[in-house]
Amino acid sequence: MLSVVGFLAGRGERAGSTEYFLAGKKLPWYVVGGSFIASNISSEQFIGMIGSAVVFGICVSMLEWGNVVTFTLLIWFFIPFLLSARVFTTPEYLELRYNAALRQLFAVVTVISNVVAFLAAVLYGGALALQNLFGWDLWFAVIALGIVSGVWAIYGGLSSVAWTDLLTVVVMIVGGLTITVLGLSTLAGDDGSLVDGLRTMIERNQATQGTWAEAVTVNLHHLTGGDSESYDRLSLFQGATHPIVPAISFLPFIFSVSVWYNVLNQFMIQRVLGARSEYDARMGIVFAGWIKVVLPVITVLPGMILFALHPEILLGPWEQVKPEADKGYVRMIQALVPVGLRGLFLAALFGAIQSTVNSVLNSTSTIVTLDIYKRMFRPQASDRRLVRVGVISSVIILTVSIVLGGFVGRLGGSLFEYIQSLYAFFAPPFAAVFVLGILWRRINGAGALVTVISGFLLGIAIKLYLNFAAETPLWLAPYANQASINWFFCLAVCIGMSLLTSPPRDEQVTDQLTFNWQTLNIFDGLGDRWSTSVVTWWGLFVVTILALFVLFSGFVL
């Protein structure tokens, strides 16, 4: 079925660069939103996030529900400018707003981050599942996944990717929900209901007695990142030294890593740029937001169920706990799912991998073709030649990613934390100049370029300090705190350098590129009726997320 959809959607999409790279700008809202989420869910979630939930509990959900801030910014501020600028890529927008140097720098960094932080890690995570389930050789699994996953991005461009993503996200959600239901049924016992299973899961994750309490107590220092005397597995909000989601860094982490990931990241924003209208782009993100509401049920709850079933996972040496926890999804398939039904859950996992590989591969080849090849070498290249370069670059990028994917496991630690730590390094400089550039017209290209270079130097300095200093503060170890510090630093550098240099030219700060605080040019494309309005469904989405924040605040449960 997936192959049929990919083939039909990709027919004729090589006719021109707009068709191949932006699906002819004809994607409806449900394809935009479905593809946005399918591109986001991968082995990072099914392997890495579930593994982190085994170790840390519900707080991992903050990385899904916290997107309410980013999605709101995307709907109300970023989409109008990205669409009105009529760009193919986010680097192209940065050139219009700042200068060519920043565009090229961002393009190169994006290609590197896509290959290292996305493709290689995703292929490794999927290969790890195949190795554990079927005993496949890791290298063979990485190669097979890469070839099978990349075929439709190479064949039909964004159109094939987006429409296959829509089908894939349905399979992922159905398969993921089924695993959760089977896990709760196991906790409930033969005569219990799903509610009983949920109650048991909550009680055991409170870790007040038995092996569950011991698992938390012996790992308090690792779980909290400090010397705390307790740890709440049912709270979204954790202390300042928490390794993954310190509450003190919530907003700056959102404005840095989440903005970079969801807005500046070409493989996510490309389906928004391919929307058939501003309404479809905005409603697509609202739809994606609603999927984010339920995602922790399939990417976090299984990890908490596994902790409830096997708390002894946390009783081994700490350096082995995270790799063992990363096997959680595969372990649940082996323990809970009858052999005849395992194909559905493998389809969910591999559908997630395929959608991400497709999306990242297509967007990376778009940047290589339009922002590097055309911009630097062949400005007059024909559409046919650009499509050909896109196909060739896709094959090269996929090959490099497959080679790197075989080595990711040698780095040790958690797959999820490996990916998140890379995000925290790449994101802050570009997120700072992007947000400031849209909201304040005084920010200029000189300030932006100096900021990006300074931000990367600070990021490297922090890593060197943590690795070589005799004693370091506990609050600096979490990657979220590192990203937050870097983001605030980049804001200061960008503002200061811009004010010390000449203002940008008039054509760099038009209403199509920057926010006009007098006219508030953000109210087009919201829908004609309240029942289908972006405002209605966005408002309900925000209220739902706020209710979840209250429920898992640490005071209710």
XYZ file of C-alpha atoms in Angstrom:
557
model
C 0.000 0.000 0.000
C 2.793 2.413 0.921
C 4.567 1.728 -2.358
C 1.382 2.350 -4.359
C 0.791 5.685 -2.609
C 4.409 6.723 -3.084
C 4.358 5.808 -6.774
C 1.070 7.546 -7.557
C 1.926 10.687 -5.578
C 5.358 10.965 -7.176
C 4.284 10.593 -10.804
C 5.230 13.648 -12.815
C 6.854 15.358 -9.837
C 10.211 15.598 -11.620
C 8.787 18.039 -14.156
C 10.214 21.019 -12.289
C 11.907 22.120 -9.095
C 8.664 23.410 -7.536
C 7.002 20.038 -8.132
C 9.948 17.963 -6.924
C 11.029 20.030 -3.921
C 7.697 21.599 -2.799
C 5.104 19.158 -4.204
C 3.860 21.867 -6.569
C 2.599 23.796 -3.497
C -0.627 21.807 -3.457
C -0.578 19.873 -0.156
C -3.876 20.052 1.824
C -3.846 20.697 5.573
C -4.297 17.071 6.660
C -1.279 16.015 4.560
C 0.774 18.954 5.886
C -0.009 18.047 9.506
C 0.252 14.282 9.093
C 3.556 14.546 7.246
C 4.875 17.059 9.807
C 4.308 14.549 12.597
C 5.432 11.493 10.636
C 8.705 13.279 9.893
C 9.086 13.954 13.610
C 8.370 10.419 14.895
C 11.154 7.935 14.323
C 13.376 5.481 16.148
C 14.277 8.463 18.352
C 10.761 8.159 19.799
C 10.031 4.431 19.589
C 13.506 3.472 20.782
C 14.989 6.549 22.465
C 12.007 8.315 24.048
C 10.456 5.111 25.367
C 13.865 4.205 26.796
C 14.150 7.591 28.496
C 10.622 7.200 29.916
C 11.674 3.884 31.484
C 14.421 5.767 33.300
C 12.922 9.211 33.993
C 9.121 8.811 33.827
C 6.421 11.189 32.561
C 8.677 14.258 32.358
C 9.891 13.109 28.928
C 6.412 14.094 27.665
C 7.431 17.728 28.099
C 9.404 17.398 24.867
C 6.112 16.672 23.076
C 3.612 18.840 24.970
C 6.046 21.746 25.215
C 5.658 22.165 21.462
C 2.471 24.110 22.200
C 4.668 27.220 22.409
C 6.553 26.541 19.181
C 3.440 25.574 17.243
C 1.718 28.749 18.435
C 4.640 30.848 17.213
C 4.638 28.930 13.939
C 0.912 29.436 13.368
C 0.764 33.112 14.313
C 4.174 34.532 13.442
C 6.414 32.349 11.305
C 4.103 30.866 8.652
C 2.887 34.249 7.310
C 6.453 35.418 6.691
C 7.833 32.186 5.284
C 4.938 31.920 2.813
C 4.860 35.591 1.841
C 8.613 35.487 1.179
C 7.914 32.748 -1.430
C 11.029 30.779 -0.599
C 11.910 27.132 -1.202
C 14.150 26.819 1.856
C 14.782 28.511 5.194
C 18.369 29.374 4.174
C 16.856 31.297 1.271
C 14.750 33.292 3.750
C 17.862 34.076 5.794
C 19.531 35.544 2.712
C 16.548 37.786 1.988
C 16.450 38.964 5.597
C 20.213 39.115 6.243
C 22.869 38.202 3.659
C 24.265 35.477 1.414
C 27.015 34.517 3.892
C 24.497 33.577 6.579
C 22.492 31.584 4.049
C 25.512 29.535 3.019
C 26.623 28.971 6.595
C 23.186 27.792 7.634
C 22.903 25.555 4.564
C 26.191 23.801 5.308
C 25.408 23.390 9.020
C 21.940 22.050 8.152
C 23.362 19.393 5.840
C 25.858 18.309 8.511
C 23.258 18.212 11.297
C 20.740 16.357 9.125
C 23.231 13.634 8.320
C 24.765 13.297 11.803
C 21.890 14.123 14.166
C 18.997 12.737 12.121
C 19.717 10.207 9.401
C 22.610 8.313 10.983
C 20.942 8.134 14.413
C 17.555 7.117 12.999
C 19.067 4.330 10.890
C 21.042 3.080 13.876
C 17.953 3.012 16.103
C 15.982 0.980 13.578
C 18.880 -1.366 12.953
C 19.204 -1.926 16.709
C 15.561 -3.059 16.798
C 16.113 -5.467 13.895
C 19.215 -6.840 15.562
C 17.411 -7.502 18.857
C 14.284 -8.940 17.255
C 15.708 -11.085 14.487
C 19.419 -11.348 15.162
C 20.331 -9.397 12.025
C 23.857 -8.113 11.657
C 23.845 -4.410 12.616
C 25.589 -3.213 9.458
C 23.289 -5.240 7.212
C 20.261 -3.821 9.027
C 21.502 -0.218 8.656
C 22.119 -0.705 4.925
C 18.752 -2.395 4.314
C 16.841 0.273 6.229
C 18.628 3.082 4.416
C 17.915 1.720 0.956
C 14.277 0.790 1.612
C 13.514 4.019 3.481
C 15.105 6.400 0.996
C 13.618 5.106 -2.239
C 10.487 7.299 -2.392
C 12.269 10.528 -1.517
C 14.648 9.887 -4.403
C 11.875 8.848 -6.789
C 9.113 11.409 -6.327
C 10.372 14.235 -4.115
C 8.192 15.939 -1.495
C 4.873 14.798 -2.942
C 5.761 11.114 -2.546
C 7.197 11.806 0.894
C 4.195 13.761 2.193
C 1.475 11.392 0.988
C 3.287 8.257 2.161
C 3.831 10.046 5.495
C 0.067 10.481 5.905
C -0.485 6.738 5.566
C 2.526 5.989 7.744
C 1.366 8.152 10.651
C -1.909 6.204 10.805
C 0.005 2.917 11.008
C 2.345 4.331 13.650
C -0.478 5.570 15.867
C -2.510 2.352 15.589
C 0.526 0.158 16.260
C 1.755 2.345 19.106
C -1.654 2.534 20.809
C -2.021 -1.241 20.583
C 1.284 -1.759 22.399
C 0.107 0.592 25.152
C -3.233 -1.212 25.475
C -1.525 -4.621 25.663
C 0.856 -3.293 28.311
C -1.970 -1.928 30.460
C -3.883 -5.190 30.040
C -0.862 -7.102 31.330
C -0.660 -4.846 34.376
C -4.395 -5.283 34.995
C -4.232 -9.085 35.013
C -6.750 -11.519 33.591
C -9.797 -10.066 35.341
C -8.883 -6.375 35.333
C -9.799 -3.536 33.001
C -7.596 -1.001 31.240
C -8.448 1.450 34.022
C -7.107 -1.054 36.547
C -3.945 -1.385 34.512
C -3.564 2.389 34.371
C -4.066 2.631 38.122
C -1.405 -0.034 38.707
C 0.992 1.725 36.366
C 0.532 5.017 38.228
C 0.963 3.383 41.648
C 4.180 1.616 40.678
C 5.614 4.726 39.016
C 5.035 6.606 42.256
C 7.823 4.279 43.462
C 6.853 4.298 47.117
C 7.462 0.636 47.868
C 9.178 -2.566 46.777
C 11.606 -2.869 43.895
C 10.182 0.299 42.300
C 11.191 2.406 45.292
C 14.617 0.741 45.360
C 15.134 1.421 41.629
C 14.549 5.131 42.185
C 16.420 5.406 45.479
C 19.685 3.864 44.285
C 19.706 6.136 41.215
C 18.658 9.439 42.795
C 21.897 11.190 41.893
C 21.623 10.140 38.232
C 17.888 10.799 37.947
C 18.028 14.285 39.405
C 21.493 15.250 38.224
C 22.246 16.407 41.738
C 21.936 15.473 45.393
C 18.162 15.547 45.796
C 16.542 13.309 48.387
C 13.536 12.380 46.213
C 12.415 12.011 42.605
C 8.851 12.251 41.257
C 8.382 10.074 38.160
C 4.864 11.490 37.655
C 5.812 15.158 37.422
C 6.517 17.058 34.214
C 8.451 19.716 36.096
C 11.880 18.697 37.345
C 14.742 20.465 39.112
C 17.443 22.669 37.611
C 19.952 19.808 37.307
C 17.649 17.240 35.696
C 19.558 15.575 32.822
C 16.753 15.936 30.227
C 14.051 18.460 31.141
C 15.101 20.943 33.841
C 12.050 23.174 34.335
C 14.212 26.274 34.632
C 15.194 25.912 30.966
C 11.732 25.149 29.590
C 11.067 28.428 27.746
C 14.612 29.161 26.523
C 14.894 25.531 25.354
C 11.638 25.967 23.429
C 12.796 29.225 21.840
C 16.128 27.694 20.870
C 15.995 23.968 20.136
C 12.270 23.664 19.416
C 12.162 26.721 17.129
C 15.219 25.453 15.265
C 13.775 21.938 14.985
C 10.206 22.791 13.982
C 10.638 26.066 12.091
C 14.172 26.505 10.786
C 14.732 22.814 10.155
C 14.112 22.284 6.454
C 12.913 18.706 6.752
C 10.101 19.805 9.074
C 9.104 23.131 7.521
C 9.280 21.926 3.910
C 5.776 20.455 3.990
C 4.502 23.813 5.323
C 6.167 25.596 2.405
C 4.461 23.073 0.101
C 0.941 23.833 1.434
C -1.641 24.936 -1.127
C -2.662 27.983 0.936
C -1.868 29.846 4.138
C -4.968 28.303 5.709
C -3.744 24.778 4.876
C -0.308 25.575 6.291
C -1.724 26.918 9.562
C -4.442 24.297 10.003
C -1.872 21.621 9.207
C 0.187 22.712 12.223
C -2.954 22.789 14.394
C -3.657 19.206 13.276
C -0.053 18.288 14.094
C -0.535 19.854 17.529
C -3.499 17.617 18.292
C -1.454 14.569 17.326
C 1.241 15.819 19.717
C -1.374 15.741 22.498
C -1.727 11.955 22.182
C 1.833 11.072 21.164
C 3.086 10.445 24.739
C 0.517 7.644 24.949
C 2.624 5.749 22.401
C 6.101 7.191 23.036
C 6.210 7.675 26.831
C 3.491 5.558 28.462
C 5.009 2.265 27.188
C 8.252 3.177 28.962
C 6.371 3.792 32.209
C 4.526 0.503 31.746
C 7.834 -1.283 31.262
C 9.160 0.275 34.483
C 6.023 -0.949 36.260
C 6.645 -4.465 34.907
C 10.429 -4.600 35.221
C 11.874 -2.023 37.656
C 15.012 -4.167 37.879
C 16.151 -2.541 34.618
C 17.275 0.418 36.766
C 19.149 -1.758 39.280
C 22.147 -2.543 37.092
C 25.261 -0.368 36.669
C 24.186 3.102 35.482
C 26.264 2.945 32.311
C 24.233 -0.121 31.294
C 20.812 1.187 32.371
C 20.233 3.530 29.426
C 21.273 1.073 26.683
C 19.049 -1.569 28.292
C 16.155 0.903 28.545
C 16.545 1.711 24.832
C 15.522 -1.877 24.170
C 12.149 -1.211 25.827
C 9.974 -1.095 22.701
C 11.480 -4.276 21.297
C 11.215 -5.959 24.697
C 7.518 -5.106 24.935
C 6.889 -6.483 21.443
C 8.625 -9.733 22.377
C 6.830 -10.082 25.716
C 3.322 -8.843 24.934
C 2.560 -9.316 21.262
C 1.635 -12.697 19.723
C 3.986 -13.727 16.929
C 1.268 -13.381 14.297
C 0.633 -9.727 15.187
C 4.223 -8.509 15.525
C 4.248 -7.350 11.918
C 1.872 -4.511 12.791
C 4.221 -3.135 15.436
C 7.273 -3.561 13.290
C 5.347 -1.692 10.592
C 4.772 1.133 13.075
C 8.482 1.301 13.915
C 9.731 1.013 10.366
C 7.056 3.353 9.090
C 8.387 5.908 11.555
C 11.922 5.336 10.332
C 10.948 5.485 6.677
C 8.982 8.722 7.045
C 11.864 10.467 8.810
C 14.507 9.201 6.402
C 12.334 10.211 3.446
C 11.731 13.686 4.840
C 15.290 14.404 5.924
C 16.706 13.035 2.691
C 14.375 15.120 0.528
C 14.951 18.327 2.491
C 18.726 17.860 2.652
C 18.931 17.309 -1.093
C 16.769 20.432 -1.525
C 19.290 22.509 0.425
C 22.276 20.953 -1.350
C 20.666 21.637 -4.722
C 19.185 25.105 -4.237
C 21.298 26.666 -1.494
C 24.690 25.222 -2.351
C 24.794 23.965 -5.962
C 22.563 26.573 -7.614
C 23.554 29.469 -5.363
C 27.313 28.897 -5.543
C 28.012 27.029 -8.794
C 25.188 27.121 -11.376
C 22.799 30.079 -10.856
C 21.328 29.579 -14.342
C 20.754 25.840 -14.025
C 17.541 24.569 -15.623
C 14.756 22.946 -13.630
C 15.564 19.570 -15.197
C 19.213 19.853 -14.137
C 18.243 20.905 -10.602
C 15.999 17.860 -10.240
C 18.819 15.634 -11.507
C 21.227 17.147 -8.980
C 18.581 16.608 -6.281
C 18.375 12.913 -7.135
C 22.163 12.459 -7.235
C 22.700 14.363 -3.980
C 20.003 12.235 -2.303
C 21.895 9.068 -3.192
C 25.201 10.478 -1.906
C 23.650 11.783 1.340
C 21.946 8.439 1.970
C 25.203 6.549 1.408
C 27.130 8.750 3.845
C 24.343 8.431 6.444
C 24.352 4.639 6.173
C 28.111 4.545 6.792
C 27.830 6.858 9.821
C 24.787 4.980 11.137
C 26.865 1.892 11.735
C 29.117 3.794 14.136
C 26.535 5.607 16.304
C 26.285 2.724 18.753
C 29.978 2.984 19.597
C 29.340 6.354 21.258
C 27.493 4.636 24.114
C 24.714 6.095 26.288
C 21.102 6.789 25.346
C 20.103 7.248 21.697
C 17.566 9.888 22.712
C 20.091 11.899 24.713
C 22.670 11.623 21.916
C 20.252 13.219 19.456
C 18.994 15.858 21.887
C 22.519 16.919 22.837
C 23.332 17.514 19.155
C 20.163 19.606 18.807
C 21.233 21.666 21.817
C 24.544 22.438 20.111
C 23.286 23.338 16.619
C 20.086 25.195 17.527
C 20.677 28.285 19.736
C 22.641 30.591 17.374
C 20.312 30.201 14.388
C 17.133 30.230 16.490
C 18.201 33.505 18.131
C 18.904 35.345 14.870
C 15.740 33.964 13.258
C 13.390 35.027 16.060
C 15.016 38.440 16.458
C 15.072 38.980 12.698
C 11.332 38.475 12.361
C 10.325 40.483 15.433
C 12.761 43.439 15.267
C 13.718 45.283 12.091
C 16.883 46.779 13.562
C 18.657 43.408 13.577
C 21.107 43.246 10.652
C 23.255 40.763 8.773
C 26.490 41.678 10.527
C 24.919 41.070 13.925
C 23.430 37.764 12.776
C 26.666 36.434 11.282
C 28.790 37.344 14.313
C 26.133 35.776 16.566
C 26.165 32.426 14.782
C 29.941 32.167 14.849
C 30.094 33.277 18.507
C 27.346 30.843 19.476
C 29.157 27.859 18.030
C 32.395 28.891 19.706
C 30.600 29.147 23.051
C 29.002 25.739 22.510
C 32.409 24.192 21.859
C 33.894 25.998 24.880
C 31.156 24.592 27.169
C 31.788 21.043 25.926
C 35.554 21.393 26.446
C 35.038 22.841 29.914
C 32.759 19.983 30.968
C 35.176 17.369 29.632
C 38.442 18.730 30.947
C 37.725 20.877 34.013
C 38.549 19.251 37.334
C 35.211 20.273 38.839
C 32.116 21.648 37.074
C 28.774 22.957 38.413
C 25.982 20.371 38.329
C 23.543 22.779 36.669
C 25.761 23.069 33.573
C 25.683 19.360 32.723
C 22.105 19.137 31.276
C 22.133 19.874 27.550
C 18.929 21.900 27.941
C 20.704 24.290 30.295
C 23.657 24.543 27.902
C 21.276 25.433 25.059
C 19.522 28.029 27.220
C 22.773 29.735 28.241
C 23.938 29.799 24.632
C 20.595 31.183 23.425
C 20.640 34.089 25.902
C 24.261 34.777 24.971
C 23.329 34.822 21.265
C 20.450 37.220 21.890
C 22.801 39.645 23.623
C 25.469 39.399 20.917
C 22.971 39.811 18.093
C 21.316 42.874 19.624
C 24.588 44.500 20.638
C 26.371 43.913 17.332
C 23.358 45.073 15.311
C 23.087 48.308 17.267
C 26.797 48.962 16.777
C 26.598 48.571 12.992
C 24.503 50.020 10.173
C 20.745 49.272 10.005
C 19.568 46.749 7.391
C 18.483 47.940 3.940
C 14.791 48.676 3.335
C 14.292 45.597 1.127
C 15.517 43.395 3.993
C 12.797 44.517 6.418
C 9.619 44.562 4.326
C 6.272 43.405 5.715
C 6.844 40.122 3.843
C 9.997 39.413 5.835
C 9.432 40.987 9.260
C 6.639 41.551 11.716
C 4.828 44.871 11.363
C 3.755 45.862 14.868
C 1.496 48.621 13.512
C -0.548 46.621 11.016
C -0.247 43.191 12.709
C -0.006 41.397 9.361
C -0.822 37.907 10.689
C -4.578 37.536 10.370
C -4.996 36.114 6.862
C -5.711 32.469 6.143
C -7.580 31.650 9.369
C -10.753 30.167 7.855
C -14.228 31.532 7.170
C -16.366 29.633 9.734
C -15.821 29.151 13.444
C -16.138 25.354 13.123
C -13.234 25.156 10.694
C -11.321 28.148 11.997
C -7.652 27.959 12.890
C -8.437 30.104 15.954
C -11.044 27.663 17.292
C -8.948 24.515 17.024
C -5.721 26.213 18.081
C -7.455 27.583 21.196
C -8.786 24.139 22.165
C -5.320 22.657 21.599
C -3.731 25.205 23.945
C -6.353 24.639 26.664
C -5.869 20.858 26.443
C -2.088 21.131 26.847
C -2.458 23.513 29.806
C -4.809 21.004 31.462
C -2.186 18.265 31.016
C 0.451 20.530 32.552
C -1.760 20.969 35.616
C -2.601 17.245 35.837
C 1.061 16.206 35.788
C 2.395 19.140 37.777
C 3.369 16.945 40.696
C 0.486 18.182 42.841
C -2.474 16.295 41.322
C -1.077 12.773 40.834
